[in-house]
CSV table of C-alpha atoms and ligand atoms in Angstrom, one decimal:
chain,number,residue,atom,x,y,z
A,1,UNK,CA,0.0,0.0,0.0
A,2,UNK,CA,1.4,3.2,-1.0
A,3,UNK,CA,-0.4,6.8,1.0
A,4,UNK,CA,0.6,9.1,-2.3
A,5,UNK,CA,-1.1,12.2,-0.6
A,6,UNK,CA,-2.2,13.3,2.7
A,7,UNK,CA,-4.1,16.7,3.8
A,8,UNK,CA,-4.5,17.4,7.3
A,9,UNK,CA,-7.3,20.3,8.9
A,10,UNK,CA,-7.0,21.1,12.2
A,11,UNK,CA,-5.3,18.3,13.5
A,12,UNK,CA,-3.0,18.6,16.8
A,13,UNK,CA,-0.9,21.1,15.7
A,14,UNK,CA,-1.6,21.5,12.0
A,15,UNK,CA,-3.6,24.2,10.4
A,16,UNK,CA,-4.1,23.1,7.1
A,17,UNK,CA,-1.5,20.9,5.6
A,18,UNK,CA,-1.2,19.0,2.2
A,19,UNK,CA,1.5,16.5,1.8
A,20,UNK,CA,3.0,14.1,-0.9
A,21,UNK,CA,5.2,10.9,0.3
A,22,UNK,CA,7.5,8.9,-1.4
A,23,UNK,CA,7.1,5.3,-2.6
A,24,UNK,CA,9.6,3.6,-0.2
A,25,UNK,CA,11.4,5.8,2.9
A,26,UNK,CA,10.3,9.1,3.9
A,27,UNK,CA,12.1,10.7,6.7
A,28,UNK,CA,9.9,13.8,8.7
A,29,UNK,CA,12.3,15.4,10.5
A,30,UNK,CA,12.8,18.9,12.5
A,31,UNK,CA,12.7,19.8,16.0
A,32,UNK,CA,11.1,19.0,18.9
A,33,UNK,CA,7.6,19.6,19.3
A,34,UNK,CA,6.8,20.6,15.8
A,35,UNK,CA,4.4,18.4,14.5
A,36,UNK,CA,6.2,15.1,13.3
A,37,UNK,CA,4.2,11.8,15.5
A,38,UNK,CA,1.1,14.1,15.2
A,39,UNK,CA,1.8,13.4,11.1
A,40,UNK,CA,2.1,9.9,11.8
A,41,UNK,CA,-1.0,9.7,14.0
A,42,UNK,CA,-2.9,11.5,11.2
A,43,UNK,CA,-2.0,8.3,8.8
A,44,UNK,CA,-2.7,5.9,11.4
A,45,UNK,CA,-5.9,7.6,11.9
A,46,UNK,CA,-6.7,6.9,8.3
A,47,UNK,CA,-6.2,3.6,8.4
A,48,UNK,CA,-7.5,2.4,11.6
A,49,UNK,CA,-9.7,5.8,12.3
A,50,UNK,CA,-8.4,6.3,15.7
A,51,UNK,CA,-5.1,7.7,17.2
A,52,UNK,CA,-2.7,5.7,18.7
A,53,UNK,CA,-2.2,8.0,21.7
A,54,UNK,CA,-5.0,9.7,21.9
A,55,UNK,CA,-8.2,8.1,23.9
A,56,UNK,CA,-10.8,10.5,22.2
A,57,UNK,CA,-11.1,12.6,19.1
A,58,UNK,CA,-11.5,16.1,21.6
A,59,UNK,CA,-8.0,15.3,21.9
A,60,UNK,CA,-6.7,15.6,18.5
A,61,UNK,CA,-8.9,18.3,17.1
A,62,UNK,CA,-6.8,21.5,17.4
A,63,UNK,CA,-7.2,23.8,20.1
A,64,UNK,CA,-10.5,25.8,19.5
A,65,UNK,CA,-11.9,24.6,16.2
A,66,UNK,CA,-14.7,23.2,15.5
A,67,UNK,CA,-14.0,20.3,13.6
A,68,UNK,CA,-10.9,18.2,11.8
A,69,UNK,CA,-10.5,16.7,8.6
A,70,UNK,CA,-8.0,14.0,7.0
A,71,UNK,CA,-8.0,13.1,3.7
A,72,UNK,CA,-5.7,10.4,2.0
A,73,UNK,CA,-5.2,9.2,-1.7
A,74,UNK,CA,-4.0,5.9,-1.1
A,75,UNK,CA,-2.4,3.4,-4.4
A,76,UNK,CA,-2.9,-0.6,-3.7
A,77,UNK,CA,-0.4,-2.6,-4.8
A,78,UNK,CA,-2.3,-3.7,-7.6
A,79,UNK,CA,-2.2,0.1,-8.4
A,80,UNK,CA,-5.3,1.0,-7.7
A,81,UNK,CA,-6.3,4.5,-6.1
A,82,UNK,CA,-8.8,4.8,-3.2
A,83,UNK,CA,-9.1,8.0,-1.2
A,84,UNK,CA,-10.4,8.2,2.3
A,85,UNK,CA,-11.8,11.1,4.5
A,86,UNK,CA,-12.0,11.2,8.1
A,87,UNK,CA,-14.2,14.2,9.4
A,88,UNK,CA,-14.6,14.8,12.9
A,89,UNK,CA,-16.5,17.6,14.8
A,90,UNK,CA,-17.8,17.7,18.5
A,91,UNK,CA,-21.4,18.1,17.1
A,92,UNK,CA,-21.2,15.6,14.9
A,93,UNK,CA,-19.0,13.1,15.9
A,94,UNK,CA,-16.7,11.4,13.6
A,95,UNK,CA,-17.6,10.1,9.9
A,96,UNK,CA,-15.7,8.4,7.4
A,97,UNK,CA,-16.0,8.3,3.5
A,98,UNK,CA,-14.8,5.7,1.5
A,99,UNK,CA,-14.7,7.5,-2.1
A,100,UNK,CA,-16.9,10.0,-0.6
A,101,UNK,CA,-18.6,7.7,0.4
A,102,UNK,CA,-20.1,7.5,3.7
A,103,UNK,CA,-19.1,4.1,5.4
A,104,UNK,CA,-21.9,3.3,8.5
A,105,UNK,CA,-19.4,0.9,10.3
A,106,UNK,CA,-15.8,1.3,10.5
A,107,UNK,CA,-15.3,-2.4,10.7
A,108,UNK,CA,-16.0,-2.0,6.8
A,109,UNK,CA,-12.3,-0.7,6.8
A,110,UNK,CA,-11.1,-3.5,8.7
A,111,UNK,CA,-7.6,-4.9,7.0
A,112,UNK,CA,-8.2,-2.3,3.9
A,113,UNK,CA,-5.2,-0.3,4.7
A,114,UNK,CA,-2.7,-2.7,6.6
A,115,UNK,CA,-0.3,-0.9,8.6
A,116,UNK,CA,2.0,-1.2,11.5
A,117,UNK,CA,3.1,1.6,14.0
A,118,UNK,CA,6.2,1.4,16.2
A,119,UNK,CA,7.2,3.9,18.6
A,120,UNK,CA,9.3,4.5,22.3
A,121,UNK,CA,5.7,3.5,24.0
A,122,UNK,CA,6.0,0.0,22.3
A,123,UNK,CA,8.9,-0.7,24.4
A,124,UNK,CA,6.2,-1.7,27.1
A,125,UNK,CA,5.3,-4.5,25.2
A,126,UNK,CA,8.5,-6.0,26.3
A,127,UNK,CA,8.8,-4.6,29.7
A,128,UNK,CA,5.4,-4.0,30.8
A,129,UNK,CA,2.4,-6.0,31.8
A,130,UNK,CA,0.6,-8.7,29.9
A,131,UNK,CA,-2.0,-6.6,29.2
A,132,UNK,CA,-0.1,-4.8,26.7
A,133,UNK,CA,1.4,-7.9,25.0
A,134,UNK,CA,-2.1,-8.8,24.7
A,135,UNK,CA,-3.6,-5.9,23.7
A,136,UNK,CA,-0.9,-5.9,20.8
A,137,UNK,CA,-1.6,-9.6,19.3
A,138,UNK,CA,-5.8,-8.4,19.8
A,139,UNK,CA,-4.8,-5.1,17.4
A,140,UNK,CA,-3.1,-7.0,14.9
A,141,UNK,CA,-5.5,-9.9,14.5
A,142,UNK,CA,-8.9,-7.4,14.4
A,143,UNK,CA,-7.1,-5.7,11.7
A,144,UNK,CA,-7.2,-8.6,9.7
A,145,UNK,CA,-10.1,-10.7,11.0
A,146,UNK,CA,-13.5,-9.2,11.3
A,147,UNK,CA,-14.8,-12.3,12.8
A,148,UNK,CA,-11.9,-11.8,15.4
A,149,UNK,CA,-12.8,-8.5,16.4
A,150,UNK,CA,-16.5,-10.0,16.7
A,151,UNK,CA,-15.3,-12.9,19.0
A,152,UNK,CA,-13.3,-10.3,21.5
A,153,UNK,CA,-16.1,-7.9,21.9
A,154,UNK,CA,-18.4,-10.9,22.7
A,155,UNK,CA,-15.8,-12.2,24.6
A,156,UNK,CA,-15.3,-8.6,26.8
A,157,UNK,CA,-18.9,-8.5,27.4
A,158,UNK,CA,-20.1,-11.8,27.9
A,159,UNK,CA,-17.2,-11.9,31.0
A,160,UNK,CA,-17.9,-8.8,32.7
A,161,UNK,CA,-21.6,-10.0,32.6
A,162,UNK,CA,-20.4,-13.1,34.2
A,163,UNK,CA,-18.1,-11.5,36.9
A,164,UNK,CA,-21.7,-9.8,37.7
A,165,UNK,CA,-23.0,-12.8,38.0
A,166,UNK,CA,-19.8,-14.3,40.3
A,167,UNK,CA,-21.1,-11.6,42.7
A,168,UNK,CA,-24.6,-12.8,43.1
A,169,UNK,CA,-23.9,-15.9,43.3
A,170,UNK,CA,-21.3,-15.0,46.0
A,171,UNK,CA,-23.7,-13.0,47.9
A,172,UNK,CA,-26.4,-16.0,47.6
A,173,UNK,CA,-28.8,-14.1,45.5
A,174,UNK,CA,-28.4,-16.2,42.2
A,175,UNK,CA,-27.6,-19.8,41.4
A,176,UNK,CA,-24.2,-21.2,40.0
A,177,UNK,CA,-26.3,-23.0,37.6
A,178,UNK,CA,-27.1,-19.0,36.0
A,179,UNK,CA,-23.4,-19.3,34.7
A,180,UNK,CA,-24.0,-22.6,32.0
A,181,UNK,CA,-25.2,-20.0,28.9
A,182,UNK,CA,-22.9,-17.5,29.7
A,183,UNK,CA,-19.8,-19.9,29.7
A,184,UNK,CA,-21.1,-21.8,26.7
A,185,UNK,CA,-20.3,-17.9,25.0
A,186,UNK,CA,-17.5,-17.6,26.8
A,187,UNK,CA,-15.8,-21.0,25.7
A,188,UNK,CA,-17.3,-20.4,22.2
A,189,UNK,CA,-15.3,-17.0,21.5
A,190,UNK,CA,-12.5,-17.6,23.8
A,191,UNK,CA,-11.6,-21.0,22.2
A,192,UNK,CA,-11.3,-18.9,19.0
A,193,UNK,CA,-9.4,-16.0,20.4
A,194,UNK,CA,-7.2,-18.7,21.7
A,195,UNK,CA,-6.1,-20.1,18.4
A,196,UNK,CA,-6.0,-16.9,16.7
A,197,UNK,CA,-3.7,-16.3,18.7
A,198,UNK,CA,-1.3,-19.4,19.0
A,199,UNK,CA,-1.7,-19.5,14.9
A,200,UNK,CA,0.1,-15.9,15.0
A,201,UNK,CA,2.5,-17.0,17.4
A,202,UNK,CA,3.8,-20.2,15.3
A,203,UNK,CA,4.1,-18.0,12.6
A,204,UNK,CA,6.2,-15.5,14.7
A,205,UNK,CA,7.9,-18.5,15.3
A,206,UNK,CA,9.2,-19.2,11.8
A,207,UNK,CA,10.6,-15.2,11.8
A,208,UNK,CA,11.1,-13.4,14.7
A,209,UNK,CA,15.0,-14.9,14.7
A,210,UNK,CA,15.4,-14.1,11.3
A,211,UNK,CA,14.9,-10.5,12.0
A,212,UNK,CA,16.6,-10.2,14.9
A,213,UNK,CA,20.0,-11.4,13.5
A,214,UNK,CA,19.7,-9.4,10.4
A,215,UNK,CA,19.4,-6.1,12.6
A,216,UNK,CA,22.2,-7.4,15.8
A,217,UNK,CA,24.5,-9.2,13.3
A,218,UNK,CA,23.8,-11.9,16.1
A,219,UNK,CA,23.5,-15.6,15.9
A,220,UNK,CA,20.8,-16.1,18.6
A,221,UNK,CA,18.0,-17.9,19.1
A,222,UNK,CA,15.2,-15.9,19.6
A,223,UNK,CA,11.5,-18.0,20.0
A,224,UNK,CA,8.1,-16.9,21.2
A,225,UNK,CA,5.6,-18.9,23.2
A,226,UNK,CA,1.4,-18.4,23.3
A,227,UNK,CA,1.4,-19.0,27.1
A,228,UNK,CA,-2.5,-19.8,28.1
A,229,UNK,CA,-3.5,-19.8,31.5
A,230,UNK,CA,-6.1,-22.5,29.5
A,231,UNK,CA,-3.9,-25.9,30.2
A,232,UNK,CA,-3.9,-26.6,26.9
A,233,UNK,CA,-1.7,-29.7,25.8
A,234,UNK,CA,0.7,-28.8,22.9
A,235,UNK,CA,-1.1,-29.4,19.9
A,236,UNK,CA,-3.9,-29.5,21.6
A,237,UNK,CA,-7.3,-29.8,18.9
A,238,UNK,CA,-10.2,-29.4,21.3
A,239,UNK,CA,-9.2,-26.0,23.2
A,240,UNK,CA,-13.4,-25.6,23.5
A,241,UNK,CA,-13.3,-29.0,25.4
A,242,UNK,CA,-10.7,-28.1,27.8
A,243,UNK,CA,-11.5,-24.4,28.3
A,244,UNK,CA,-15.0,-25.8,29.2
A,245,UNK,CA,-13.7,-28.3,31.7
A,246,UNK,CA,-11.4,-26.2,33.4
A,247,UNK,CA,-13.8,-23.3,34.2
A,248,UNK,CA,-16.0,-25.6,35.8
A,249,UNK,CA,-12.9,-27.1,37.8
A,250,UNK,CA,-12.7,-23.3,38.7
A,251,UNK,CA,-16.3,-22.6,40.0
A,252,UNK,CA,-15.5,-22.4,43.7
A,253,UNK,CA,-12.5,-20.5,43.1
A,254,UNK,CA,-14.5,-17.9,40.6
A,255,UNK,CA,-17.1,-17.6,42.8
A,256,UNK,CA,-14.9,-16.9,45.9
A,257,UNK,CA,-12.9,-14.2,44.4
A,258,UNK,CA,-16.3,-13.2,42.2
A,259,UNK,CA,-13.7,-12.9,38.9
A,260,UNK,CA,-13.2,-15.4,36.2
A,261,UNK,CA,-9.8,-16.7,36.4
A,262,UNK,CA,-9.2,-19.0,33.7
A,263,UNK,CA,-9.1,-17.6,29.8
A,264,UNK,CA,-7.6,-15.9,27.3
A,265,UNK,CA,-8.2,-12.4,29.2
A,266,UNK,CA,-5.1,-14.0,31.6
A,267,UNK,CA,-2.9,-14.7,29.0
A,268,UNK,CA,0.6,-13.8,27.8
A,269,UNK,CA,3.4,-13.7,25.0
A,270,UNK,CA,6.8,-14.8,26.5
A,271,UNK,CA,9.8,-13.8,24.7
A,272,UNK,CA,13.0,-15.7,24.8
A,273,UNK,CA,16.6,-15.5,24.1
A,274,UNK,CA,18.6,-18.7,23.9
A,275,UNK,CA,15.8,-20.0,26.1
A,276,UNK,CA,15.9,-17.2,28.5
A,277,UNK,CA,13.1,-14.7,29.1
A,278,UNK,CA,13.8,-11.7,27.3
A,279,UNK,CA,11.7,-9.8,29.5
A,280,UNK,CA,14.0,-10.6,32.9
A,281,UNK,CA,17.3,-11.2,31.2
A,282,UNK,CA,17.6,-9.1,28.3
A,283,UNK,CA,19.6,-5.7,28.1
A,284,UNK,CA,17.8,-2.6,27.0
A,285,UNK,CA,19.1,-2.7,23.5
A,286,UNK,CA,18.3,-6.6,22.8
A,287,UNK,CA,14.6,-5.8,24.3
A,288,UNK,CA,14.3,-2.7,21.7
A,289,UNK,CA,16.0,-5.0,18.6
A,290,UNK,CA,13.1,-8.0,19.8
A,291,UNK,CA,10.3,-5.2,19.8
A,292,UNK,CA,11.9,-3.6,16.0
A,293,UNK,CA,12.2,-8.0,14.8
A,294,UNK,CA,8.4,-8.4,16.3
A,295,UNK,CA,7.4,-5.2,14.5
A,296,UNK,CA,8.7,-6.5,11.2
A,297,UNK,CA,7.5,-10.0,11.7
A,298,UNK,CA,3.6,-7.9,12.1
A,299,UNK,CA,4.0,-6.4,9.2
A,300,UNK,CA,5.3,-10.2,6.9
A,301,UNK,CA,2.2,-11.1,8.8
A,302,UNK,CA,-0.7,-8.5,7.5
A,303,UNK,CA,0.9,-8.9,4.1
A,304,UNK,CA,0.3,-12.3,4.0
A,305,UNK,CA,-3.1,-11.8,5.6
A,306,UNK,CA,-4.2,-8.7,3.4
A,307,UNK,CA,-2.1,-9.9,0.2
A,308,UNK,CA,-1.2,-6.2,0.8
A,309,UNK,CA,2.0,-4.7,1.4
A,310,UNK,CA,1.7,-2.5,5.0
A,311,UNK,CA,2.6,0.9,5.6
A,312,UNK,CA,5.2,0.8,8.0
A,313,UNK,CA,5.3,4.1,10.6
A,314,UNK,CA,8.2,4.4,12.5
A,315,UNK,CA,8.1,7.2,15.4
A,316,UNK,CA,11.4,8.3,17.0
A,317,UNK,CA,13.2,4.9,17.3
A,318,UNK,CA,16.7,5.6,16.2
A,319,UNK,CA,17.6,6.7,20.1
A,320,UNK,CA,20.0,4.2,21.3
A,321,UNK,CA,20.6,2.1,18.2
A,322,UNK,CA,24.1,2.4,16.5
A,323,UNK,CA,24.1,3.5,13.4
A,324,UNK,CA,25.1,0.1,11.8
A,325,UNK,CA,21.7,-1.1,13.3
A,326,UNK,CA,19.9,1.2,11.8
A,327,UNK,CA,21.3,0.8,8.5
A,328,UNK,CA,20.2,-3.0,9.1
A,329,UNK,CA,17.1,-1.7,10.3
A,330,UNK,CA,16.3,-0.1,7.1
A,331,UNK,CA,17.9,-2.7,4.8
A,332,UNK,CA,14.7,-5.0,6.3
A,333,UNK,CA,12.2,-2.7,5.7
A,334,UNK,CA,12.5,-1.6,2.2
A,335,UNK,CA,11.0,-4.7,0.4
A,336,UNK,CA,8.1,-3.5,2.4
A,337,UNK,CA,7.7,-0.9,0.1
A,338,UNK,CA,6.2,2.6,1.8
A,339,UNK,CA,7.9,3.4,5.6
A,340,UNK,CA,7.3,6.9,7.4
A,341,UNK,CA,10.1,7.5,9.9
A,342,UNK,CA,10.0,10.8,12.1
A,343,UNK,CA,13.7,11.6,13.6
A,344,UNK,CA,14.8,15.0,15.3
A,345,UNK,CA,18.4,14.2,13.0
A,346,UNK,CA,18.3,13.4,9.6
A,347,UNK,CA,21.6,12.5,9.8
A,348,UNK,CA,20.8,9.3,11.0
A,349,UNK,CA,19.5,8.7,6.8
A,350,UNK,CA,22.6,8.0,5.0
A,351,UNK,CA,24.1,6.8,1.8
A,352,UNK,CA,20.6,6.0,0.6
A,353,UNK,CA,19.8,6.5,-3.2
A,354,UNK,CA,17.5,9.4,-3.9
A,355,UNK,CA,15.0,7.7,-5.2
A,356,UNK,CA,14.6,5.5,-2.1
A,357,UNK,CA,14.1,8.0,0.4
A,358,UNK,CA,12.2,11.3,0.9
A,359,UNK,CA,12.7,13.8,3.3
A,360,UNK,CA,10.1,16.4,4.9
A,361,UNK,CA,10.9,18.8,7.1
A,362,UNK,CA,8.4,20.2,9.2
A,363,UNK,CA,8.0,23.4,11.6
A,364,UNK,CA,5.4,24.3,13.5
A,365,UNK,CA,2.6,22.4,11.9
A,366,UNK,CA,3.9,23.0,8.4
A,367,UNK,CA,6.7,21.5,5.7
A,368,UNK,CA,9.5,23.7,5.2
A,369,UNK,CA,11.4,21.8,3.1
B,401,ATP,N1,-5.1,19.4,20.0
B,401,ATP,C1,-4.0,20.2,19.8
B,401,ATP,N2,-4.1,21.4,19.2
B,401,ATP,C2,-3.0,22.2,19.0
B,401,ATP,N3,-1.8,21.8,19.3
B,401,ATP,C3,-1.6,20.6,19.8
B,401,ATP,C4,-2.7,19.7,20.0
B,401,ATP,N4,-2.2,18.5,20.5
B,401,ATP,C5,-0.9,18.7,20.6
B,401,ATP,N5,-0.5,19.9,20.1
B,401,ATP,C6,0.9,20.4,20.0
B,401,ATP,O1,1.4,20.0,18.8
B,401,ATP,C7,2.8,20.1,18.8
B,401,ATP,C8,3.4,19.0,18.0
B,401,ATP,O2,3.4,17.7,18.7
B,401,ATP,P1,4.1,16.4,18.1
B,401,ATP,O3,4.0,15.4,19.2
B,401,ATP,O4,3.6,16.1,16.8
B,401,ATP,O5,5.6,16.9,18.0
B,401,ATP,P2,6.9,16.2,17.5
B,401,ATP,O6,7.4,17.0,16.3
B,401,ATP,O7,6.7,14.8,17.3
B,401,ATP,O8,7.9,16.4,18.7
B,401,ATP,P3,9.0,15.5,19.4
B,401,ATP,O9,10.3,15.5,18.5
B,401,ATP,O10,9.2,16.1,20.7
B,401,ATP,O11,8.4,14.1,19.5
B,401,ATP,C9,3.2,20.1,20.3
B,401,ATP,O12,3.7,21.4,20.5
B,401,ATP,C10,1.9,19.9,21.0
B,401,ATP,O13,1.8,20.6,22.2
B,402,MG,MG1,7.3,13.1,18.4
């Protein structure tokens, strides 16, 4: 997927902005605080109409106007040209035209511009809780699954209905026997999210260490395990069977602490290094090289899923890595096709042909250069 054009109204920090990128690396650089991640976070928006820092559209819209506007001219890979608009304005809420035309859910969109983001924040997805880890795999597999995305929101709702239920039954005002249609959902969707989710991981499986080398120029084994709290048996064909099973094993235990213990909202993605949990073990720089290899192995992922290649955003990730890594860094991401790196030193960039790369200055909302 190639973004040929992108103009921004009223967006953080930018007025009114129209923008062309190149077909492989483009480089947004200038000073702090003038406008570059908001850039990037206007072509995330696009694709997956929301921000990737911000909770609410109030947030993005630029201080006192009344509405926002992004519009991109997009080129598939098959070369053909799409535009899309997002509009948002506190009276009207947020709309989004496909073509001008209006789409009703956003879910249409789902997987139609594949991209992957990575930025400093990221870096708790190797450090931080396993909320993060899963709220990464969950992000990638709505984009391109629909029937994934269905399965976690049923999923989300159908266990916070039953930890209602946990306290009822707790305080003696329901029956456990309330909880049979609600688990049958439960095991239904979580059975799913579960091998969703151990199919990605296999496949991480056959890359992650491939990337990892080619950016440290180091021969280490580098694997990736789905780690259920479901005690699944490897290979295990009948996850419904088992999930079902053990969260009856769990009843007492459930209805004690009036939470649902068991399933795939407990889950976690363990990283290893030579067998070793990246997480505990790992220096700084090998955790940001697994997080860079696991972003690359996302985006070999929604190509293969979208037969599309992604845009890759990259935002401020030089810091720290040598410049032989990034020069690695970049040799993995051209056959990609389109990448959007922000950088306070363009320096970073060099002895790239001028047809590969692109670069846009920006200050105070606006290209200078
Ligand atoms: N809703 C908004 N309206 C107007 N300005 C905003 C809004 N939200 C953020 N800004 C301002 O936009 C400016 C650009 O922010 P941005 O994060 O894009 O900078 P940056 O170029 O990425 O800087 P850095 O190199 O420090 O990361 C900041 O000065 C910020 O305070
Ligand atoms: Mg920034």
């Amino acid at each position: 997927m190639y973004l040929k054009q992108i103009e921004l109204n009223h967006f953080r920090n930018i007025s009114g902005e129209k923008l062309d990128f190149g077909r492989q690396i483009n480089i947004i650089h200038g000073r702090n605080g003038q406008g570059k991640t908001s850039l990037l976070e206007a072509v995330f928006f696009l694709a997956i109409t929301k921000s990737f820092r911000a909770k609410s559209e109030k947030i993005v819209l630029q201080h006192e106007k009344e509405y926002l506007q992004i519009t991109g001219l997009f080129e598939t890979d098959m070369k053909d040209e799409f535009s899309i608009r997002v509009y948002y304005s506190g009276a009207e809420g947020k709309h989004v035209f496909l073509n001008q035309n209006k789409i009703d859910k956003f879910s249409q969109l789902i997987g139609k511009i594949p991209v992957t983001l990575l930025s400093l924040e990221d870096l708790e997805l190797a450090y931080g809780v396993p909320a993060n880890r899963r709220k990464f795999i969950d992000i990638l597999l709505s984009q391109v699954s629909p029937i994934y995305l269905q399965a976690l929101q049923v999923y989300k709702k159908t266990l916070s209905h039953r930890n209602r239920l946990l306290t009822l039954i707790s305080e003696n005002k329901e029956n456990s026997s309330i909880l049979f249609p609600w688990d049958e959902q439960l095991v239904k969707n979580g059975a799913y999210i579960i091998r969703l989710r151990q199919q990605f991981t296999d496949f991480a499986n056959t890359k992650i260490a491939g990337y990892y080398q080619r950016i440290s120029l180091r021969d280490e084994e580098i694997t990736v395990q789905y780690k259920s709290n479901v005690p699944l048996e490897p290979e295990a064909d009948d996850i419904e069977k088992i999930f079902r099973q053990t969260l009856f094993d769990n009843y007492d235990a459930d209805i004690q602490r009036q939470n649902t213990l068991i399933g795939p909202h407990r889950d976690d993605l363990i990283f290893y290094k030579e067998g070793f949990p990246l997480k505990a073990y790992g220096s700084q720089g090998e955790n940001k090289t697994l997080l860079i290899a696991l972003k690359l192995v996302e985006s070999e992922y929604l190509k293969e899923q979208t037969s599309e290649n992604p845009i890759l955003l990259m935002d401020d990730i030089f810091g720290e890595l040598d410049n032989e890594r990034i020069n690695n860094l970049i040799g993995c991401v051209i056959p990609f096709g389109q990448t959007i790196i922000t950088t306070t030193s363009r320096e970073k960039i060099n002895g790239l042909a001028d047809e590969t790369v692109r670069f846009l200055e920006i200050e105070q909302g606006k290209q200078v250069k």
